Coordinates of C-alpha atoms in Angstrom, one line a residue:
Chain A
M3 CA 56.1 -17.7 -1.3
I4 CA 57.4 -14.2 -1.4
R5 CA 54.3 -13.0 -3.2
L6 CA 52.1 -14.7 -0.7
F7 CA 53.8 -13.3 2.3
A8 CA 53.6 -9.9 0.7
K9 CA 49.9 -10.4 0.2
A10 CA 49.5 -11.3 3.9
A11 CA 51.4 -8.3 5.0
V12 CA 49.2 -6.1 3.0
A13 CA 46.1 -7.8 4.4
G14 CA 47.6 -7.2 7.9
L15 CA 48.1 -3.5 7.2
L16 CA 44.6 -3.2 5.9
A17 CA 43.2 -4.9 8.9
A18 CA 45.1 -2.6 11.2
A19 CA 43.9 0.4 9.2
L20 CA 40.4 -0.8 9.5
G21 CA 40.7 -1.2 13.3
A22 CA 40.5 -5.0 13.2
P23 CA 42.8 -6.9 15.7
A24 CA 46.1 -6.8 13.8
F25 CA 47.5 -9.8 15.7
A26 CA 45.0 -12.1 14.0
Q27 CA 46.7 -11.3 10.7
T28 CA 50.4 -11.3 11.6
A29 CA 51.0 -15.0 10.9
P30 CA 50.3 -15.9 7.2
I31 CA 47.8 -18.7 6.7
P32 CA 49.0 -21.8 4.9
R33 CA 48.3 -21.7 1.2
L34 CA 48.4 -24.1 -1.8
A35 CA 50.7 -23.2 -4.7
S36 CA 47.5 -21.9 -6.3
G37 CA 47.2 -19.3 -3.6
K38 CA 44.0 -20.8 -2.1
P39 CA 44.0 -21.3 1.7
D40 CA 45.4 -24.8 2.5
F41 CA 43.3 -26.5 5.2
S42 CA 45.5 -29.6 5.2
G43 CA 46.0 -30.9 8.7
I44 CA 44.2 -32.6 11.6
W45 CA 41.4 -30.6 13.2
Q46 CA 39.1 -30.9 16.2
T47 CA 36.6 -28.7 17.9
L48 CA 36.9 -27.8 21.6
S49 CA 33.3 -26.9 21.7
E50 CA 30.4 -28.9 23.4
A51 CA 28.4 -28.6 20.2
D52 CA 28.0 -32.4 19.8
Y53 CA 26.5 -32.8 23.2
D54 CA 23.7 -30.3 22.5
L55 CA 23.7 -27.5 20.0
E56 CA 21.4 -25.4 22.1
P57 CA 22.2 -23.6 25.4
H58 CA 22.0 -26.1 28.3
A59 CA 23.1 -26.5 31.9
G60 CA 25.3 -29.5 32.8
R61 CA 23.6 -32.8 33.0
R62 CA 24.5 -36.5 33.4
D63 CA 25.5 -36.9 29.8
A64 CA 26.5 -33.4 28.8
P65 CA 28.8 -30.7 30.0
P66 CA 27.2 -27.2 30.1
S67 CA 27.4 -24.9 27.1
P68 CA 26.0 -21.5 26.1
G69 CA 25.1 -23.1 22.8
V70 CA 26.6 -22.7 19.3
I71 CA 23.5 -21.5 17.4
E72 CA 23.1 -17.9 16.2
G73 CA 19.9 -16.8 18.0
G74 CA 20.2 -19.5 20.6
T75 CA 17.7 -22.1 19.6
I76 CA 16.7 -24.3 16.7
P77 CA 13.5 -23.0 14.9
Y78 CA 11.6 -26.3 14.8
L79 CA 8.2 -26.5 13.2
P80 CA 5.7 -27.6 15.9
Q81 CA 5.5 -31.3 14.9
A82 CA 9.2 -31.5 14.4
L83 CA 9.8 -30.1 17.9
A84 CA 7.7 -32.9 19.3
Q85 CA 9.9 -35.4 17.4
K86 CA 13.1 -33.7 18.7
R87 CA 11.7 -34.0 22.3
S88 CA 11.0 -37.7 21.7
N89 CA 14.5 -38.2 20.3
F90 CA 15.9 -36.4 23.4
E91 CA 14.1 -38.8 25.7
A92 CA 15.5 -41.8 23.7
R93 CA 19.0 -40.4 23.1
G94 CA 20.7 -43.0 25.3
K95 CA 19.8 -45.7 22.8
D96 CA 18.7 -44.0 19.6
D97 CA 21.6 -41.7 18.8
P98 CA 23.1 -43.2 15.6
R99 CA 26.6 -42.4 17.0
L100 CA 26.1 -45.1 19.6
K101 CA 26.3 -47.7 16.7
C102 CA 29.4 -45.9 15.4
W103 CA 27.6 -45.0 12.2
A104 CA 28.5 -42.2 9.9
L105 CA 27.7 -38.9 11.6
G106 CA 26.7 -36.9 8.5
V107 CA 27.2 -33.2 7.8
P108 CA 27.7 -31.0 9.7
R109 CA 27.8 -33.2 12.8
S110 CA 31.0 -34.9 11.8
V111 CA 32.8 -31.6 11.8
Y112 CA 31.9 -30.6 15.4
Y113 CA 31.9 -34.2 16.8
P114 CA 34.7 -34.2 19.4
A115 CA 37.1 -36.4 17.6
P116 CA 39.9 -35.4 15.2
F117 CA 39.5 -35.5 11.4
Q118 CA 42.2 -34.9 8.8
I119 CA 41.8 -32.7 5.8
F120 CA 43.8 -33.7 2.6
Q121 CA 43.6 -30.9 0.0
R122 CA 44.2 -30.7 -3.7
D123 CA 43.1 -27.9 -6.1
R124 CA 40.3 -30.2 -7.2
D125 CA 39.0 -31.3 -3.8
L126 CA 39.3 -31.6 -0.1
T127 CA 39.1 -35.1 1.4
L128 CA 37.9 -35.2 5.1
V129 CA 38.9 -38.5 6.8
H130 CA 37.2 -38.8 10.2
Q131 CA 38.7 -40.8 12.9
F132 CA 35.3 -41.9 14.3
G133 CA 33.7 -44.7 12.3
H134 CA 34.5 -44.9 8.6
Q135 CA 33.3 -41.5 7.3
V136 CA 35.3 -40.1 4.4
R137 CA 33.8 -37.0 2.6
T138 CA 35.0 -35.4 -0.6
I139 CA 34.3 -31.6 -1.0
H140 CA 34.7 -31.0 -4.7
T141 CA 36.3 -27.6 -5.6
N142 CA 36.5 -28.2 -9.4
E143 CA 33.5 -26.2 -10.5
T144 CA 31.3 -29.4 -10.7
L145 CA 27.6 -29.2 -9.8
H146 CA 25.4 -31.3 -7.6
P147 CA 24.2 -34.5 -9.4
T148 CA 21.0 -33.9 -11.4
E149 CA 19.5 -37.1 -10.2
T150 CA 20.3 -39.6 -7.4
D151 CA 18.7 -42.9 -6.5
E152 CA 18.5 -42.0 -2.8
G153 CA 20.1 -39.6 -0.4
F154 CA 23.6 -39.9 0.8
W155 CA 24.7 -40.3 4.4
L156 CA 27.2 -37.4 3.9
G157 CA 25.2 -35.5 1.3
D158 CA 26.9 -34.2 -1.9
S159 CA 29.4 -31.4 -1.2
R160 CA 30.4 -28.8 -3.8
G161 CA 32.7 -26.0 -2.8
R162 CA 33.7 -22.6 -4.2
W163 CA 36.0 -19.9 -2.9
E164 CA 34.8 -16.5 -1.8
G165 CA 38.1 -14.8 -1.3
D166 CA 39.8 -16.9 1.4
T167 CA 36.5 -18.5 2.5
L168 CA 35.6 -21.9 1.3
V169 CA 31.8 -22.0 0.8
V170 CA 30.4 -25.5 0.5
D171 CA 26.9 -26.3 -0.6
V172 CA 25.7 -29.7 0.6
T173 CA 22.5 -31.4 -0.6
D174 CA 21.1 -34.9 -1.4
F175 CA 21.0 -36.1 2.2
N176 CA 19.1 -39.1 3.6
E177 CA 17.2 -38.7 6.9
E178 CA 19.2 -41.2 9.0
T179 CA 21.7 -38.9 10.8
W180 CA 21.2 -36.7 13.9
L181 CA 22.7 -33.3 14.5
D182 CA 23.9 -33.9 18.1
R183 CA 23.5 -36.2 21.1
A184 CA 20.4 -34.3 22.2
G185 CA 18.2 -35.6 19.5
D186 CA 18.3 -32.6 17.2
Y187 CA 17.6 -33.9 13.7
H188 CA 16.7 -33.2 10.1
S189 CA 14.9 -34.7 7.1
D190 CA 16.0 -35.7 3.6
A191 CA 15.2 -32.1 2.6
L192 CA 18.2 -30.8 4.5
H193 CA 20.4 -28.3 2.7
V194 CA 23.6 -27.1 4.4
V195 CA 25.9 -24.2 3.5
E196 CA 29.2 -24.5 5.2
R197 CA 31.8 -21.7 5.5
W198 CA 35.4 -22.5 6.3
R199 CA 37.8 -19.6 7.0
F200 CA 41.2 -19.4 8.8
V201 CA 41.2 -17.2 11.9
D202 CA 44.9 -17.9 12.2
P203 CA 47.2 -20.6 10.9
D204 CA 46.0 -23.1 13.5
T205 CA 42.3 -22.2 13.9
I206 CA 39.4 -22.4 11.5
A207 CA 36.1 -20.6 11.9
Y208 CA 33.5 -23.0 10.7
S209 CA 29.9 -22.2 10.2
A210 CA 27.0 -24.3 8.8
T211 CA 23.6 -22.9 7.9
L212 CA 20.9 -25.5 7.9
D213 CA 17.7 -25.2 5.9
D214 CA 15.1 -28.0 6.0
K215 CA 11.5 -27.0 5.2
K216 CA 10.1 -30.2 6.6
V217 CA 11.7 -29.6 10.0
F218 CA 12.7 -26.0 10.5
S219 CA 10.6 -22.8 10.1
R220 CA 13.7 -20.9 8.8
P221 CA 17.4 -21.4 8.1
W222 CA 19.6 -21.3 11.2
T223 CA 23.4 -21.3 11.7
V224 CA 25.9 -23.2 13.8
D225 CA 29.3 -21.5 14.6
V226 CA 32.3 -23.4 16.0
L227 CA 36.0 -23.1 16.0
L228 CA 38.2 -25.9 14.8
H229 CA 41.7 -26.2 16.3
R230 CA 44.7 -27.8 14.7
R231 CA 45.9 -30.9 16.7
R232 CA 49.5 -30.2 17.4
D233 CA 50.2 -32.8 20.1
K234 CA 53.6 -34.5 19.7
N235 CA 53.4 -37.5 17.3
F236 CA 49.7 -37.0 16.9
Q237 CA 48.1 -38.9 14.1
L238 CA 44.6 -40.3 13.3
I239 CA 44.1 -43.8 14.7
E240 CA 41.3 -45.7 13.0
D241 CA 38.2 -46.1 15.2
Y242 CA 36.0 -48.5 13.3
C243 CA 34.0 -49.0 16.5
F244 CA 31.1 -50.6 14.6
T245 CA 33.2 -53.8 14.7
L246 CA 33.5 -53.9 18.5
E247 CA 30.8 -56.6 19.1
Y248 CA 32.2 -59.1 16.7
E249 CA 35.9 -58.4 16.5
Q250 CA 36.5 -60.9 19.4
Y251 CA 35.9 -63.8 16.9
Y252 CA 38.9 -63.0 14.7
P253 CA 41.2 -64.3 13.6
H254 CA 39.8 -67.8 14.2
K255 CA 38.7 -67.3 17.9
D256 CA 35.8 -68.5 19.9
G257 CA 35.2 -65.2 21.5
E258 CA 35.3 -64.0 25.1
Chain B
M5 CA 15.7 -47.9 6.9
Q6 CA 13.1 -49.7 4.9
R7 CA 14.8 -49.1 1.6
H8 CA 17.9 -50.8 2.7
V9 CA 16.2 -54.2 3.2
F10 CA 16.2 -55.0 -0.5
P11 CA 19.9 -55.4 -1.2
A12 CA 20.3 -57.5 2.0
L13 CA 17.6 -59.8 0.8
I14 CA 19.1 -60.2 -2.6
A15 CA 22.3 -61.3 -0.9
L16 CA 20.4 -63.9 1.1
V17 CA 18.6 -65.5 -1.7
T18 CA 21.3 -65.5 -4.4
A19 CA 24.5 -66.5 -2.6
W20 CA 26.2 -65.4 0.5
A21 CA 28.9 -63.8 -1.4
P22 CA 28.7 -60.0 -1.3
A23 CA 30.1 -59.9 -4.8
A24 CA 26.9 -61.4 -6.0
I25 CA 25.1 -58.2 -5.2
A26 CA 27.6 -56.2 -7.2
Q27 CA 27.3 -58.6 -10.2
T28 CA 23.6 -58.0 -10.4
Q29 CA 23.9 -54.2 -10.3
G30 CA 25.5 -51.6 -12.5
Q31 CA 25.4 -52.1 -16.2
G32 CA 25.4 -55.8 -16.1
Q33 CA 29.0 -56.3 -17.0
G34 CA 29.8 -58.2 -13.9
I35 CA 33.4 -58.8 -12.8
R36 CA 35.9 -59.0 -15.7
F37 CA 38.9 -60.9 -14.7
G38 CA 42.0 -62.2 -16.4
K39 CA 44.4 -65.0 -15.7
E40 CA 47.7 -63.4 -16.3
V41 CA 50.0 -61.7 -13.8
P42 CA 52.2 -59.3 -15.9
A43 CA 55.8 -58.8 -14.9
I44 CA 56.5 -55.2 -13.9
A45 CA 60.1 -54.5 -13.0
S46 CA 61.2 -52.2 -10.2
G47 CA 63.2 -49.3 -11.6
S48 CA 63.1 -45.7 -12.4
W49 CA 59.9 -43.7 -12.8
Q50 CA 59.5 -42.0 -16.2
G51 CA 55.9 -40.9 -15.8
P52 CA 54.4 -37.7 -14.4
R53 CA 55.3 -36.5 -11.0
L54 CA 53.5 -34.3 -8.4
A55 CA 54.9 -31.0 -7.2
D56 CA 56.5 -32.7 -4.2
G57 CA 58.3 -35.2 -6.5
Q58 CA 56.2 -38.3 -5.9
P59 CA 55.3 -40.3 -9.0
D60 CA 51.7 -39.3 -9.8
V61 CA 49.7 -42.5 -9.5
Q62 CA 46.5 -40.9 -8.5
G63 CA 43.2 -42.3 -9.7
H64 CA 41.1 -45.4 -9.7
W65 CA 42.5 -49.0 -9.6
S66 CA 41.2 -52.5 -9.3
N67 CA 42.7 -56.0 -9.2
T68 CA 42.6 -58.0 -12.4
I69 CA 42.4 -61.6 -11.2
A70 CA 39.5 -62.3 -8.8
N71 CA 37.8 -61.2 -5.6
H72 CA 38.6 -62.6 -2.2
N73 CA 36.7 -65.9 -2.6
N74 CA 39.9 -67.9 -2.6
W75 CA 43.4 -66.7 -1.6
T76 CA 45.5 -69.4 -3.3
D77 CA 43.3 -70.5 -6.1
P78 CA 41.8 -67.2 -6.9
Q79 CA 39.4 -68.2 -9.6
A80 CA 38.2 -71.5 -8.1
G81 CA 35.4 -70.0 -5.9
A82 CA 34.9 -69.9 -2.2
P83 CA 35.2 -73.1 -0.1
G84 CA 32.1 -75.2 -0.7
E85 CA 31.0 -72.9 -3.5
P86 CA 33.2 -73.9 -6.5
S87 CA 33.1 -71.7 -9.6
R88 CA 32.6 -73.2 -13.0
A89 CA 36.3 -72.6 -13.6
A90 CA 37.1 -74.9 -10.7
A91 CA 36.4 -77.9 -12.9
L92 CA 39.1 -76.9 -15.3
P93 CA 42.7 -78.1 -15.0
R94 CA 44.6 -75.9 -12.5
D95 CA 46.7 -74.2 -15.1
Q96 CA 43.7 -72.8 -16.9
R97 CA 42.9 -70.6 -13.9
A98 CA 44.9 -67.6 -12.6
P99 CA 47.9 -68.7 -10.4
S100 CA 48.0 -68.5 -6.6
R101 CA 48.4 -65.1 -5.1
V102 CA 51.3 -66.6 -3.2
S103 CA 54.2 -66.0 -5.5
D104 CA 56.8 -67.2 -3.1
P105 CA 57.2 -70.1 -2.1
A106 CA 56.9 -71.6 -5.6
D107 CA 54.3 -74.1 -4.6
G108 CA 51.8 -71.2 -4.2
Q109 CA 50.9 -72.2 -0.6
V110 CA 51.0 -70.1 2.5
P111 CA 53.8 -71.7 4.6
Y112 CA 51.7 -72.1 7.8
L113 CA 52.9 -73.7 11.0
P114 CA 50.7 -76.8 11.6
A115 CA 48.4 -75.2 14.2
A116 CA 47.8 -72.2 12.0
R117 CA 47.1 -74.4 9.0
A118 CA 44.5 -76.3 11.1
L119 CA 42.8 -73.0 12.0
Q120 CA 42.7 -71.9 8.3
E121 CA 41.3 -75.3 7.2
D122 CA 38.7 -75.3 9.9
F123 CA 37.4 -71.9 8.7
A124 CA 37.3 -73.1 5.1
R125 CA 35.4 -76.2 6.1
N126 CA 32.8 -74.2 7.9
F127 CA 32.6 -71.2 5.7
S128 CA 29.6 -72.2 3.6
N129 CA 27.5 -73.2 6.6
P130 CA 28.8 -71.2 9.5
T131 CA 27.7 -72.6 12.9
K132 CA 29.8 -70.2 15.0
P133 CA 30.5 -66.5 14.8
K134 CA 34.1 -67.1 13.9
Y135 CA 33.2 -68.8 10.7
I136 CA 31.5 -65.7 9.3
E137 CA 33.9 -63.9 7.0
P138 CA 34.3 -60.5 8.6
L139 CA 33.7 -58.5 5.4
A140 CA 30.2 -59.9 5.4
R141 CA 29.7 -57.9 8.6
C142 CA 31.0 -54.8 6.9
A143 CA 34.3 -55.0 8.8
P144 CA 37.1 -53.1 7.1
A145 CA 38.8 -55.4 4.5
G146 CA 42.2 -54.8 6.0
V147 CA 45.7 -55.6 4.6
P148 CA 45.9 -57.2 2.1
K149 CA 42.2 -58.1 1.4
S150 CA 41.3 -54.5 0.5
F151 CA 43.3 -54.9 -2.8
I152 CA 41.0 -57.8 -3.9
W153 CA 37.7 -56.2 -2.8
H154 CA 36.2 -53.8 -5.2
G155 CA 38.0 -51.0 -7.0
Y156 CA 39.7 -48.3 -4.9
E157 CA 41.1 -44.8 -5.3
I158 CA 44.6 -43.5 -4.7
R159 CA 45.0 -39.8 -3.8
Q160 CA 48.3 -38.3 -3.1
Y161 CA 49.5 -35.2 -1.1
P162 CA 52.8 -33.9 0.1
G163 CA 53.9 -36.5 2.7
Y164 CA 51.0 -38.8 2.2
V165 CA 49.4 -41.5 0.0
L166 CA 45.8 -42.0 0.8
L167 CA 44.0 -45.2 -0.1
L168 CA 40.2 -45.0 -0.2
F169 CA 38.8 -48.5 -0.3
N170 CA 35.2 -49.8 -0.5
S171 CA 35.5 -50.8 3.1
G172 CA 38.0 -48.7 5.0
T173 CA 40.7 -46.1 4.5
R174 CA 44.5 -46.2 4.8
I175 CA 46.6 -43.1 5.4
I176 CA 50.2 -43.9 4.4
R177 CA 52.7 -41.4 5.9
L178 CA 55.8 -40.7 3.9
D179 CA 57.5 -38.6 6.5
G180 CA 59.7 -41.2 8.2
S181 CA 57.9 -40.8 11.5
P182 CA 57.8 -43.8 13.9
H183 CA 55.0 -46.4 13.9
L184 CA 52.3 -46.4 16.6
P185 CA 53.1 -48.1 19.9
D186 CA 52.9 -51.9 19.7
A187 CA 49.9 -52.0 22.0
I188 CA 47.7 -50.5 19.3
K189 CA 46.3 -53.1 16.8
L190 CA 44.1 -52.1 14.0
W191 CA 42.1 -53.5 11.1
N192 CA 44.0 -51.4 8.6
A193 CA 47.2 -51.5 10.6
D194 CA 49.7 -48.6 10.6
S195 CA 51.6 -47.7 7.4
R196 CA 54.9 -45.8 6.8
G197 CA 56.1 -45.6 3.2
H198 CA 58.6 -44.1 0.9
W199 CA 59.2 -44.1 -2.9
E200 CA 62.1 -46.0 -4.6
G201 CA 61.8 -45.0 -8.3
N202 CA 58.6 -46.5 -9.6
T203 CA 57.9 -48.4 -6.4
L204 CA 56.0 -47.3 -3.3
V205 CA 57.5 -49.3 -0.4
V206 CA 55.3 -49.4 2.7
E207 CA 56.1 -51.0 6.1
V208 CA 52.9 -52.2 7.7
T209 CA 52.7 -52.9 11.5
N210 CA 50.1 -52.8 14.2
N211 CA 47.8 -55.2 12.3
N212 CA 45.1 -56.8 14.4
G213 CA 45.0 -59.8 12.1
K214 CA 41.2 -59.9 12.2
A215 CA 40.3 -59.0 8.6
L216 CA 41.5 -62.4 7.2
F217 CA 42.6 -62.6 3.5
G218 CA 39.3 -63.9 2.2
R219 CA 36.8 -66.6 2.3
T220 CA 39.4 -69.4 2.5
G221 CA 40.3 -68.1 6.0
D222 CA 43.9 -67.4 5.3
F223 CA 45.3 -65.1 7.9
A224 CA 48.1 -63.4 9.9
S225 CA 48.2 -62.7 13.6
E226 CA 48.7 -59.4 15.3
N227 CA 52.5 -60.1 15.2
V228 CA 52.7 -59.9 11.5
K229 CA 55.0 -57.4 9.7
I230 CA 54.2 -56.7 6.1
V231 CA 56.4 -55.0 3.6
E232 CA 54.4 -53.9 0.6
R233 CA 55.9 -52.9 -2.7
Y234 CA 53.5 -51.2 -5.1
V235 CA 55.4 -51.5 -8.4
F236 CA 54.0 -49.1 -11.0
D237 CA 54.4 -49.6 -14.7
N238 CA 55.8 -46.5 -16.4
D239 CA 52.9 -46.5 -18.8
G240 CA 50.6 -45.6 -15.9
K241 CA 48.1 -48.3 -16.7
R242 CA 49.0 -51.1 -14.3
Y243 CA 50.8 -51.9 -11.1
N244 CA 51.6 -55.0 -9.1
Y245 CA 51.1 -55.2 -5.4
V246 CA 53.9 -57.3 -4.0
A247 CA 53.8 -57.9 -0.2
T248 CA 56.0 -60.0 2.0
F249 CA 54.5 -61.4 5.2
T250 CA 56.6 -62.2 8.2
D251 CA 55.0 -63.7 11.3
P252 CA 56.9 -66.4 13.1
T253 CA 53.8 -67.3 15.2
V254 CA 51.8 -68.3 12.1
Y255 CA 54.2 -69.0 9.3
S256 CA 57.3 -71.2 9.1
R257 CA 59.0 -68.7 6.8
S258 CA 58.3 -65.3 5.2
W259 CA 56.3 -65.5 2.0
T260 CA 55.2 -63.1 -0.7
A261 CA 51.9 -62.3 -2.3
T262 CA 51.4 -60.7 -5.7
I263 CA 48.2 -59.0 -6.8
P264 CA 48.1 -57.3 -10.2
A265 CA 45.9 -54.2 -10.7
R266 CA 44.9 -52.0 -13.6
R267 CA 43.9 -48.4 -13.7
Y268 CA 40.3 -47.3 -14.5
T269 CA 39.7 -43.9 -16.2
E270 CA 37.1 -41.9 -18.0
A271 CA 37.7 -44.3 -20.9
D272 CA 35.9 -47.0 -18.9
P273 CA 32.2 -47.1 -18.2
P274 CA 31.5 -45.7 -14.8
D275 CA 29.5 -47.6 -12.2
D276 CA 30.2 -51.1 -13.5
G277 CA 29.3 -52.3 -10.1
W278 CA 32.5 -53.7 -8.8
H279 CA 35.9 -52.6 -10.2
Y280 CA 34.9 -49.0 -10.8
E281 CA 32.3 -47.4 -8.6
A282 CA 32.4 -44.0 -10.1
S283 CA 29.7 -41.6 -11.3
V284 CA 29.8 -38.9 -14.0
A285 CA 30.4 -35.5 -12.6
N286 CA 27.8 -32.9 -13.4
R287 CA 29.6 -30.2 -15.5
P288 CA 27.7 -29.4 -18.6
G289 CA 29.8 -28.5 -21.7
K290 CA 33.0 -29.8 -20.3
P291 CA 34.8 -33.1 -20.9
V292 CA 33.6 -36.2 -19.1
L293 CA 34.9 -36.5 -15.5
H294 CA 34.4 -39.4 -13.2
E295 CA 34.2 -39.1 -9.4
R296 CA 34.1 -41.6 -6.5
M297 CA 30.8 -42.6 -5.0
E298 CA 30.0 -42.5 -1.3
R299 CA 31.0 -45.7 0.4
I300 CA 28.9 -46.6 3.4
C301 CA 28.7 -50.3 4.3
V302 CA 27.2 -51.2 7.6
E303 CA 24.6 -48.4 7.7
N304 CA 23.3 -49.4 4.3
N305 CA 23.6 -53.1 4.4
G306 CA 23.8 -54.3 7.9
P307 CA 25.1 -57.8 7.7
F308 CA 24.8 -59.1 4.2
G309 CA 24.9 -62.8 3.3
G310 CA 23.5 -65.8 5.1
G311 CA 24.7 -66.3 8.6
A312 CA 26.3 -62.9 9.0
V313 CA 24.8 -62.4 12.4
G314 CA 26.1 -60.3 15.2
V315 CA 26.1 -56.9 13.5
P316 CA 24.3 -54.6 15.9
L317 CA 21.7 -52.5 14.1
D318 CA 19.4 -51.5 16.9
H319 CA 21.4 -51.1 20.1
P320 CA 24.5 -49.1 21.2
V321 CA 28.0 -50.6 20.7
I322 CA 29.8 -47.7 22.5
D323 CA 29.1 -45.7 25.6
R324 CA 31.4 -42.7 24.8

């Protein structure tokens, strides 16, 4: 650890010399024995991203937000914009989240429920409290599969390190998931590049750049912060809410 | 959603056993099961360890006896759907998973026995929602059924053992922290564990009792306390899951289940459709490496199997 602290101290000095806020570098970030940043822990966004990625005033089903998209709005192709508007009108019943289904990527990261990262040198495992989504981000220099039968709900995630930033390339999606509660969506041509970087030991700056030539006219980027859940005794509590309609019949019950 | 209809139909026309789907997929090897339960003694761990001192048991595992068709006569088939082996003398099939008491039966109180038998009688032709085995609705397989339902992966981290099942996930904390409050009852319960030599000992509470143990309707209530002992062989190839169930509202005495499991590695064919749902990682020029496949049940399958109604596919189930 001595070596790592020394490294952080040097980074702090450098940041100070470059005029960056030195306080952001004073606490060393957690690291694995390998020296890579260690994102292990329980994380959650404070942002309103899941309600609507774009800027919006408060409404019945969403608190207000300046939006989390660089440039403000999603660059939909004309036909896709019509689909998004249609989704928005039907959001009260068509959002897949309402069935407790897998939220996909990147929505699962900025959905307002905690998720836990378990990290080894070879991979990161993201266990989400909501539903049953578990994603593996491989960091063992493996590549995307050369062929897949059909797209994945979570895509296929392959990560690499650029300094202390984890860059994750996600492909091979299906077209079933939405991007937020406002009906923003994608096709099976979605390609996501995520960037995960510590701002301080308890905060991750997360960005996701989405490219989808069937839906968007150009790539666009979401930025949110993820905060470490530090509440006393906090732990993930399973939330398999897709069972709610039938769980009343078990064990051996006639229902309510 | 169109593409998902096909596997559901397969299940409807072949059998209402989800395993039947798996047997028709993959490389046609079906489910390979043995009859023997090897003895593995608790003792010291001579195998590899992780940096934090835990025995390193990471990797892919699956049970070696049978799926969840039948809890106490594992190779006899589901109620009303006997296997070919069911016609053989009992000692030519694998023993009951109930290793104590010696008669291999769950020591139910009379009312609980009646509920289990009622389920078994109605399983093959369910006329009420409660007779549908919950896994056919893509419910989490729970404790202990997850250990007899497809292969699964163990991943380990400082302070944690993570179990990634075909249906559901368990996070076992090793930090000695207290269990969740009693009011919280969960499909996969709440787990606190520690290592004793070659044995991972896990205390399981907060179980909602809803997952059942399989198609025979064996069950616990939400009052159950389970102590699991995962006894790993020092050769790293096998382990026995030995779990003691205590629930005075359902059983007349504590009883113990034993489920043998074996490890699957790159020496095994990947994607055999049941025990080992792995694919070959893409890394040209390097040794073969297998990796876990995405596990998404309800979204892909909806309900599978005859009579598995009541799985909402087209309307909200939450308003949060």
